[in-house]
Amino acid sequence: MTSAQFGELPLKQEDSVWLCVYSPNGKTVAVGLYNGKIIVYSTSDWETLWKLEGHRGFLTRIVYSPDGNRIASSGIDRTLRIWNIHAGDCLHVLRGFDGEVNGVAYSPQGDQIASACEDKIVKLWDVRSGECRYILIGHTDKVLGVAYSLKGSQIVSYSEDKTLRTWSTETMECLHVLSGHNEYINIAAYSPQGDQVASASNDRTVRLWDVSTGECQHILTDHTNDVNSVMYSPNGKQLASASSDQTARLWDTGTGKCLHVLQGHTNWVRKVVYSPQGDMVVSASIDTTVRLWDTATGVCIQTLTGHSSAVWSVDLSPQGDKIASCSYDKTVRLWDAHTGAPTRHIPSGHTSPVYQVKYSPRGDIVATSSRDMTARLWDIQTGVCHQTLRGHTWEVTCVKFSPQGDQIATGSDDTTVRLWNVNTGTCTHTLAGHRYLVRDVAYSSRGDQLVSASDDGTLRLWDVLSGECRRTLTGHTSNVLGVMYSSNGNQIVSNGEDNTVRIWDVETGECNYTLHGHRTFWRLEYSPQGNQVAATNDDGTVRVWDISTGECRHIFIGGKVGVWSVTYSPKGDQIASGGRDGSVRIWDTTARACLWTLSGHNGNVNKIVYSLRGDLVISASSDKSVRVWDVTSGQCRAVVQDFQDEVKDIAWIESSGHNYLAAGCGDGVVGTWQVLLVGDRCDVNLKWMTTKGELDMKDANIQDVQGLSQLNRKLLKQRGAVGDPAHTLREAGKKATTMASVVSKLKASSQRDVDSPSSTSGALARELEQTVEQKFQQTKDSLFQVKDSLLNVMATVERTIQGCE
């Protein structure tokens, strides 16, 4: 077992998820919610089979019958329920409890159920009739759980009275009272051979008991906090335990010796389970992660990250190829645990927000631009970063492929545009001329010309081959936010904060039409036919203009708040728009009517795209989700919620007969998904996702940097920085190098993937280093914000002066 794949299906629930259990044949999974509902999924397509409702309050236990045809559930509502898995109905409601029902277990034969209750009683029930057959009395405090031996001849119960009791299922007599724990017992389990019982307690110990004599064979005392879970390996020779001391441990059940300490979790470990082959242990933790461990070596094989809150439970399919985990974040995540499968989490990515995501014309590469001053090229299938394009000295605001796909253009806050060779990652031209940041770039249809839009109020036309500026287009009186070529390459359309859209003649550079609006035009889009332009306005409208006459053909009213994103359908018969209120609207361009108002997002819709066939609309939102909408029915067919920050940009492409979605997020994470459309089904499966990177200091020049403390000097040096920072005030006449200026040096000099801190530096150094990096990132973000404000002020002042002149 060498690795595991990231869970491609986060199944969103209406409440926190406490329990998840596979059926004996692995064909279904039952999920228990905090609100008492049970959701049953088919593992073949992960469609919901049943929503079992009846319990009031959260569930304490869910178990399948041995044949997988029934489910028994217990809850705090003082009932036990038996459900038909095929019909989804409740067969029996077992009452008569004087307290919460803490546990339930099926006999191996499936004809009997044992229950554990706060009323200090264990009851045995007939499954077919739902009648209580026997009452086992002996415990002096709440009974917390119950388990059958493998042959079903015995039952063990455990209680807050700090004892376990074993019972004969034939005579109903108490065979042994197992005493020794000093605190109440969390769980007990029979060994596969049935000759031993393991119990875990809040007294920080695990005890192994001889079933035939009732004697304690071994006391396992190495944990330093409550022991929450135990499980025997399939052959019974090992035992795994999980503790609130942030570790799991593997024990030899014959000698009681600790074989391995499984360290890596950073909070309580809630549960451990063995794989059917016994070669792997899976642990679930409050630290939001699931970890996979090799039982032979104790090495952590993989850390599965994706949950955003505590993971309460985890289970393996009977075949051992799938893992299900459930969390307080209201999701169940499904993971592939095949031996040797490639990981879907890419260990290094952007370290700051991702602004744009673009597919190459062939669909084999995804390009991203980021605030971390880089653009990156990713393999769509593997997620491998082929090229990291370094050279810009401020954030990279935009990225575009040439029509041939062999070149990339990037625009930056450093006022330049750069052209890059896709295959080598080398910068072929640096296009300088703008005075303020570059907001957008666009290639002509032939790829021989590039246009750039800037906060200096101008557009510039560049010759791609020579890198020379051929023409400067002036007219906008404020920041130019976006630019596009018409499909025939004869016209350019631009939108600005001066409340105008302008249509330019490429040959002459003249502005043919100035299209006015009430407020800022944020986004624009050419129709596929090239005869119209749609633009979103901050007044809540989408305006459609005829580019041959400059006339406004129609105004679609999309609400009282601003419309942020817009796109045409492939045929041009529809327009989709996304609003700041979270709504998505689909408009008929012929009838000029709103077909659908799609609700679901809880934040600004940052980007919206159509599928190539025009049957789907995909929207990305600041609410950390992407939604897939059916254009015909208006239904939401899928929701992607794999994100920890807002989704800034998305792109869609069809390649080799498959549909792919790419997304870039505010935390720097990039991912791609394959979208499978079969009938009414829409499965969105994650292919790969980067993790948020850390600042790479290798070869970063900190020579003569002012103001670094002695501690910061050491930590920067430890991360690979070179040069000697200034120790005293600078000499008169000597140029000062401040932290603001060193930002670009630090990032521009980074030439390799992130390395983790040396293990020899100690926990304290790592903690201090992380603090410094966080403060550094915060300082850098603040500098970006201050710089943006200053540039806007300077641009306004300069235009005012020019107007006066």
PDB file of N, CA, C and O in Angstrom, residues 310-359:
ATOM      1  N   ALA A 310     -14.172  18.582  11.983  1.00  0.00           N
ATOM      2  CA  ALA A 310     -13.816  17.316  12.623  1.00  0.00           C
ATOM      3  C   ALA A 310     -14.386  16.112  11.879  1.00  0.00           C
ATOM      4  O   ALA A 310     -15.539  16.124  11.453  1.00  0.00           O
ATOM      5  N   VAL A 311     -13.562  15.064  11.706  1.00  0.00           N
ATOM      6  CA  VAL A 311     -14.003  13.809  11.120  1.00  0.00           C
ATOM      7  C   VAL A 311     -14.405  12.881  12.259  1.00  0.00           C
ATOM      8  O   VAL A 311     -13.574  12.498  13.085  1.00  0.00           O
ATOM      9  N   TRP A 312     -15.680  12.511  12.295  1.00  0.00           N
ATOM     10  CA  TRP A 312     -16.199  11.733  13.411  1.00  0.00           C
ATOM     11  C   TRP A 312     -16.003  10.231  13.228  1.00  0.00           C
ATOM     12  O   TRP A 312     -15.761   9.505  14.192  1.00  0.00           O
ATOM     13  N   SER A 313     -16.125   9.770  12.003  1.00  0.00           N
ATOM     14  CA  SER A 313     -16.090   8.325  11.801  1.00  0.00           C
ATOM     15  C   SER A 313     -15.546   8.010  10.417  1.00  0.00           C
ATOM     16  O   SER A 313     -15.523   8.860   9.525  1.00  0.00           O
ATOM     17  N   VAL A 314     -15.099   6.763  10.255  1.00  0.00           N
ATOM     18  CA  VAL A 314     -14.557   6.311   8.986  1.00  0.00           C
ATOM     19  C   VAL A 314     -14.829   4.822   8.860  1.00  0.00           C
ATOM     20  O   VAL A 314     -14.907   4.107   9.859  1.00  0.00           O
ATOM     21  N   ASP A 315     -15.027   4.352   7.618  1.00  0.00           N
ATOM     22  CA  ASP A 315     -15.263   2.931   7.395  1.00  0.00           C
ATOM     23  C   ASP A 315     -14.678   2.529   6.052  1.00  0.00           C
ATOM     24  O   ASP A 315     -14.590   3.351   5.128  1.00  0.00           O
ATOM     25  N   LEU A 316     -14.264   1.267   5.958  1.00  0.00           N
ATOM     26  CA  LEU A 316     -13.728   0.695   4.728  1.00  0.00           C
ATOM     27  C   LEU A 316     -14.749  -0.237   4.116  1.00  0.00           C
ATOM     28  O   LEU A 316     -15.477  -0.939   4.826  1.00  0.00           O
ATOM     29  N   SER A 317     -14.796  -0.241   2.782  1.00  0.00           N
ATOM     30  CA  SER A 317     -15.672  -1.188   2.097  1.00  0.00           C
ATOM     31  C   SER A 317     -15.170  -2.608   2.345  1.00  0.00           C
ATOM     32  O   SER A 317     -13.991  -2.813   2.636  1.00  0.00           O
ATOM     33  N   PRO A 318     -16.044  -3.610   2.252  1.00  0.00           N
ATOM     34  CA  PRO A 318     -15.619  -5.003   2.478  1.00  0.00           C
ATOM     35  C   PRO A 318     -14.498  -5.444   1.548  1.00  0.00           C
ATOM     36  O   PRO A 318     -13.697  -6.312   1.899  1.00  0.00           O
ATOM     37  N   GLN A 319     -14.440  -4.858   0.367  1.00  0.00           N
ATOM     38  CA  GLN A 319     -13.370  -5.194  -0.563  1.00  0.00           C
ATOM     39  C   GLN A 319     -12.070  -4.444  -0.253  1.00  0.00           C
ATOM     40  O   GLN A 319     -11.011  -4.776  -0.789  1.00  0.00           O
ATOM     41  N   GLY A 320     -12.156  -3.420   0.589  1.00  0.00           N
ATOM     42  CA  GLY A 320     -10.976  -2.667   0.971  1.00  0.00           C
ATOM     43  C   GLY A 320     -10.528  -1.640  -0.037  1.00  0.00           C
ATOM     44  O   GLY A 320      -9.461  -1.041   0.121  1.00  0.00           O
ATOM     45  N   ASP A 321     -11.319  -1.391  -1.076  1.00  0.00           N
ATOM     46  CA  ASP A 321     -10.897  -0.459  -2.115  1.00  0.00           C
ATOM     47  C   ASP A 321     -11.486   0.934  -1.960  1.00  0.00           C
ATOM     48  O   ASP A 321     -11.068   1.870  -2.657  1.00  0.00           O
ATOM     49  N   LYS A 322     -12.451   1.104  -1.070  1.00  0.00           N
ATOM     50  CA  LYS A 322     -13.073   2.406  -0.867  1.00  0.00           C
ATOM     51  C   LYS A 322     -13.109   2.748   0.619  1.00  0.00           C
ATOM     52  O   LYS A 322     -13.252   1.870   1.472  1.00  0.00           O
ATOM     53  N   ILE A 323     -12.984   4.033   0.894  1.00  0.00           N
ATOM     54  CA  ILE A 323     -13.054   4.547   2.261  1.00  0.00           C
ATOM     55  C   ILE A 323     -14.153   5.597   2.302  1.00  0.00           C
ATOM     56  O   ILE A 323     -14.254   6.435   1.405  1.00  0.00           O
ATOM     57  N   ALA A 324     -14.980   5.552   3.324  1.00  0.00           N
ATOM     58  CA  ALA A 324     -15.996   6.578   3.552  1.00  0.00           C
ATOM     59  C   ALA A 324     -15.697   7.263   4.878  1.00  0.00           C
ATOM     60  O   ALA A 324     -15.444   6.594   5.881  1.00  0.00           O
ATOM     61  N   SER A 325     -15.705   8.592   4.873  1.00  0.00           N
ATOM     62  CA  SER A 325     -15.488   9.348   6.104  1.00  0.00           C
ATOM     63  C   SER A 325     -16.594  10.376   6.257  1.00  0.00           C
ATOM     64  O   SER A 325     -17.098  10.904   5.269  1.00  0.00           O
ATOM     65  N   CYS A 326     -16.972  10.654   7.494  1.00  0.00           N
ATOM     66  CA  CYS A 326     -18.051  11.607   7.743  1.00  0.00           C
ATOM     67  C   CYS A 326     -17.586  12.649   8.747  1.00  0.00           C
ATOM     68  O   CYS A 326     -16.761  12.378   9.618  1.00  0.00           O
ATOM     69  N   SER A 327     -18.157  13.852   8.611  1.00  0.00           N
ATOM     70  CA  SER A 327     -17.610  14.989   9.337  1.00  0.00           C
ATOM     71  C   SER A 327     -18.685  15.933   9.838  1.00  0.00           C
ATOM     72  O   SER A 327     -19.816  15.948   9.351  1.00  0.00           O
ATOM     73  N   TYR A 328     -18.254  16.740  10.790  1.00  0.00           N
ATOM     74  CA  TYR A 328     -19.085  17.823  11.298  1.00  0.00           C
ATOM     75  C   TYR A 328     -19.339  18.885  10.228  1.00  0.00           C
ATOM     76  O   TYR A 328     -20.221  19.722  10.381  1.00  0.00           O
ATOM     77  N   ASP A 329     -18.550  18.864   9.125  1.00  0.00           N
ATOM     78  CA  ASP A 329     -18.730  19.846   8.049  1.00  0.00           C
ATOM     79  C   ASP A 329     -19.918  19.517   7.147  1.00  0.00           C
ATOM     80  O   ASP A 329     -20.086  20.119   6.092  1.00  0.00           O
ATOM     81  N   LYS A 330     -20.718  18.518   7.548  1.00  0.00           N
ATOM     82  CA  LYS A 330     -21.949  18.129   6.849  1.00  0.00           C
ATOM     83  C   LYS A 330     -21.683  17.386   5.542  1.00  0.00           C
ATOM     84  O   LYS A 330     -22.525  17.389   4.651  1.00  0.00           O
ATOM     85  N   THR A 331     -20.531  16.753   5.422  1.00  0.00           N
ATOM     86  CA  THR A 331     -20.248  15.978   4.225  1.00  0.00           C
ATOM     87  C   THR A 331     -19.811  14.565   4.568  1.00  0.00           C
ATOM     88  O   THR A 331     -19.269  14.299   5.642  1.00  0.00           O
ATOM     89  N   VAL A 332     -20.080  13.681   3.617  1.00  0.00           N
ATOM     90  CA  VAL A 332     -19.470  12.360   3.586  1.00  0.00           C
ATOM     91  C   VAL A 332     -18.522  12.375   2.402  1.00  0.00           C
ATOM     92  O   VAL A 332     -18.909  12.759   1.298  1.00  0.00           O
ATOM     93  N   ARG A 333     -17.288  11.974   2.617  1.00  0.00           N
ATOM     94  CA  ARG A 333     -16.325  11.935   1.521  1.00  0.00           C
ATOM     95  C   ARG A 333     -15.928  10.497   1.236  1.00  0.00           C
ATOM     96  O   ARG A 333     -15.743   9.695   2.155  1.00  0.00           O
ATOM     97  N   LEU A 334     -15.820  10.202  -0.051  1.00  0.00           N
ATOM     98  CA  LEU A 334     -15.531   8.856  -0.521  1.00  0.00           C
ATOM     99  C   LEU A 334     -14.152   8.856  -1.154  1.00  0.00           C
ATOM    100  O   LEU A 334     -13.860   9.685  -2.015  1.00  0.00           O
ATOM    101  N   TRP A 335     -13.331   7.928  -0.711  1.00  0.00           N
ATOM    102  CA  TRP A 335     -11.930   7.909  -1.116  1.00  0.00           C
ATOM    103  C   TRP A 335     -11.588   6.558  -1.752  1.00  0.00           C
ATOM    104  O   TRP A 335     -12.087   5.521  -1.326  1.00  0.00           O
ATOM    105  N   ASP A 336     -10.707   6.598  -2.751  1.00  0.00           N
ATOM    106  CA  ASP A 336     -10.217   5.387  -3.408  1.00  0.00           C
ATOM    107  C   ASP A 336      -8.917   4.967  -2.731  1.00  0.00           C
ATOM    108  O   ASP A 336      -7.976   5.737  -2.650  1.00  0.00           O
ATOM    109  N   ALA A 337      -8.865   3.747  -2.238  1.00  0.00           N
ATOM    110  CA  ALA A 337      -7.695   3.280  -1.491  1.00  0.00           C
ATOM    111  C   ALA A 337      -6.957   2.158  -2.210  1.00  0.00           C
ATOM    112  O   ALA A 337      -6.379   1.287  -1.582  1.00  0.00           O
ATOM    113  N   HIS A 338      -6.982   2.144  -3.550  1.00  0.00           N
ATOM    114  CA  HIS A 338      -6.294   1.099  -4.302  1.00  0.00           C
ATOM    115  C   HIS A 338      -4.780   1.177  -4.089  1.00  0.00           C
ATOM    116  O   HIS A 338      -4.205   2.251  -4.013  1.00  0.00           O
ATOM    117  N   THR A 339      -4.170   0.042  -4.023  1.00  0.00           N
ATOM    118  CA  THR A 339      -2.719  -0.020  -3.886  1.00  0.00           C
ATOM    119  C   THR A 339      -2.044   0.615  -5.086  1.00  0.00           C
ATOM    120  O   THR A 339      -2.351   0.306  -6.224  1.00  0.00           O
ATOM    121  N   GLY A 340      -1.109   1.530  -4.807  1.00  0.00           N
ATOM    122  CA  GLY A 340      -0.326   2.152  -5.871  1.00  0.00           C
ATOM    123  C   GLY A 340      -1.071   3.167  -6.696  1.00  0.00           C
ATOM    124  O   GLY A 340      -0.529   3.643  -7.697  1.00  0.00           O
ATOM    125  N   ALA A 341      -2.293   3.514  -6.346  1.00  0.00           N
ATOM    126  CA  ALA A 341      -3.031   4.510  -7.137  1.00  0.00           C
ATOM    127  C   ALA A 341      -2.372   5.875  -6.981  1.00  0.00           C
ATOM    128  O   ALA A 341      -1.879   6.203  -5.917  1.00  0.00           O
ATOM    129  N   PRO A 342      -2.351   6.689  -8.044  1.00  0.00           N
ATOM    130  CA  PRO A 342      -1.691   7.996  -7.942  1.00  0.00           C
ATOM    131  C   PRO A 342      -2.469   8.932  -7.047  1.00  0.00           C
ATOM    132  O   PRO A 342      -3.690   8.941  -7.061  1.00  0.00           O
ATOM    133  N   THR A 343      -1.787   9.767  -6.282  1.00  0.00           N
ATOM    134  CA  THR A 343      -2.458  10.735  -5.427  1.00  0.00           C
ATOM    135  C   THR A 343      -3.076  11.826  -6.269  1.00  0.00           C
ATOM    136  O   THR A 343      -2.535  12.218  -7.286  1.00  0.00           O
ATOM    137  N   ARG A 344      -4.203  12.334  -5.834  1.00  0.00           N
ATOM    138  CA  ARG A 344      -4.872  13.411  -6.561  1.00  0.00           C
ATOM    139  C   ARG A 344      -4.600  14.763  -5.926  1.00  0.00           C
ATOM    140  O   ARG A 344      -5.089  15.752  -6.394  1.00  0.00           O
ATOM    141  N   HIS A 345      -3.847  14.785  -4.840  1.00  0.00           N
ATOM    142  CA  HIS A 345      -3.448  16.060  -4.274  1.00  0.00           C
ATOM    143  C   HIS A 345      -2.027  16.372  -4.704  1.00  0.00           C
ATOM    144  O   HIS A 345      -1.113  15.590  -4.461  1.00  0.00           O
ATOM    145  N   ILE A 346      -1.835  17.473  -5.363  1.00  0.00           N
ATOM    146  CA  ILE A 346      -0.514  17.883  -5.812  1.00  0.00           C
ATOM    147  C   ILE A 346       0.120  18.702  -4.692  1.00  0.00           C
ATOM    148  O   ILE A 346      -0.466  19.670  -4.217  1.00  0.00           O
ATOM    149  N   PRO A 347       1.319  18.336  -4.207  1.00  0.00           N
ATOM    150  CA  PRO A 347       1.832  18.893  -2.966  1.00  0.00           C
ATOM    151  C   PRO A 347       2.200  20.366  -3.002  1.00  0.00           C
ATOM    152  O   PRO A 347       2.379  20.966  -1.976  1.00  0.00           O
ATOM    153  N   SER A 348       2.376  20.963  -4.165  1.00  0.00           N
ATOM    154  CA  SER A 348       2.814  22.352  -4.199  1.00  0.00           C
ATOM    155  C   SER A 348       2.016  23.119  -5.238  1.00  0.00           C
ATOM    156  O   SER A 348       1.780  22.624  -6.332  1.00  0.00           O
ATOM    157  N   GLY A 349       1.617  24.342  -4.905  1.00  0.00           N
ATOM    158  CA  GLY A 349       0.840  25.144  -5.838  1.00  0.00           C
ATOM    159  C   GLY A 349       1.078  26.613  -5.595  1.00  0.00           C
ATOM    160  O   GLY A 349       2.087  27.021  -5.033  1.00  0.00           O
ATOM    161  N   HIS A 350       0.131  27.440  -6.047  1.00  0.00           N
ATOM    162  CA  HIS A 350       0.243  28.874  -5.818  1.00  0.00           C
ATOM    163  C   HIS A 350       0.162  29.176  -4.322  1.00  0.00           C
ATOM    164  O   HIS A 350      -0.484  28.450  -3.557  1.00  0.00           O
ATOM    165  N   THR A 351       0.821  30.247  -3.916  1.00  0.00           N
ATOM    166  CA  THR A 351       0.831  30.626  -2.506  1.00  0.00           C
ATOM    167  C   THR A 351      -0.107  31.784  -2.203  1.00  0.00           C
ATOM    168  O   THR A 351      -0.201  32.213  -1.061  1.00  0.00           O
ATOM    169  N   SER A 352      -0.771  32.315  -3.240  1.00  0.00           N
ATOM    170  CA  SER A 352      -1.702  33.432  -3.079  1.00  0.00           C
ATOM    171  C   SER A 352      -2.885  33.211  -4.015  1.00  0.00           C
ATOM    172  O   SER A 352      -2.875  32.264  -4.809  1.00  0.00           O
ATOM    173  N   PRO A 353      -3.906  34.072  -3.942  1.00  0.00           N
ATOM    174  CA  PRO A 353      -5.104  33.853  -4.749  1.00  0.00           C
ATOM    175  C   PRO A 353      -4.837  33.668  -6.238  1.00  0.00           C
ATOM    176  O   PRO A 353      -3.952  34.305  -6.810  1.00  0.00           O
ATOM    177  N   VAL A 354      -5.622  32.781  -6.839  1.00  0.00           N
ATOM    178  CA  VAL A 354      -5.568  32.548  -8.279  1.00  0.00           C
ATOM    179  C   VAL A 354      -6.604  33.450  -8.941  1.00  0.00           C
ATOM    180  O   VAL A 354      -7.771  33.440  -8.578  1.00  0.00           O
ATOM    181  N   TYR A 355      -6.154  34.240  -9.933  1.00  0.00           N
ATOM    182  CA  TYR A 355      -7.040  35.196 -10.574  1.00  0.00           C
ATOM    183  C   TYR A 355      -7.736  34.632 -11.812  1.00  0.00           C
ATOM    184  O   TYR A 355      -8.914  34.882 -12.047  1.00  0.00           O
ATOM    185  N   GLN A 356      -6.994  33.911 -12.658  1.00  0.00           N
ATOM    186  CA  GLN A 356      -7.587  33.395 -13.891  1.00  0.00           C
ATOM    187  C   GLN A 356      -7.167  31.952 -14.127  1.00  0.00           C
ATOM    188  O   GLN A 356      -6.078  31.536 -13.740  1.00  0.00           O
ATOM    189  N   VAL A 357      -8.066  31.208 -14.784  1.00  0.00           N
ATOM    190  CA  VAL A 357      -7.830  29.824 -15.187  1.00  0.00           C
ATOM    191  C   VAL A 357      -8.205  29.705 -16.657  1.00  0.00           C
ATOM    192  O   VAL A 357      -9.321  30.065 -17.048  1.00  0.00           O
ATOM    193  N   LYS A 358      -7.287  29.214 -17.491  1.00  0.00           N
ATOM    194  CA  LYS A 358      -7.546  29.094 -18.924  1.00  0.00           C
ATOM    195  C   LYS A 358      -7.046  27.743 -19.432  1.00  0.00           C
ATOM    196  O   LYS A 358      -5.940  27.313 -19.089  1.00  0.00           O
ATOM    197  N   TYR A 359      -7.868  27.085 -20.275  1.00  0.00           N
ATOM    198  CA  TYR A 359      -7.444  25.868 -20.953  1.00  0.00           C
ATOM    199  C   TYR A 359      -6.694  26.228 -22.230  1.00  0.00           C
ATOM    200  O   TYR A 359      -6.986  27.227 -22.889  1.00  0.00           O
TER     201      TYR A 359
END
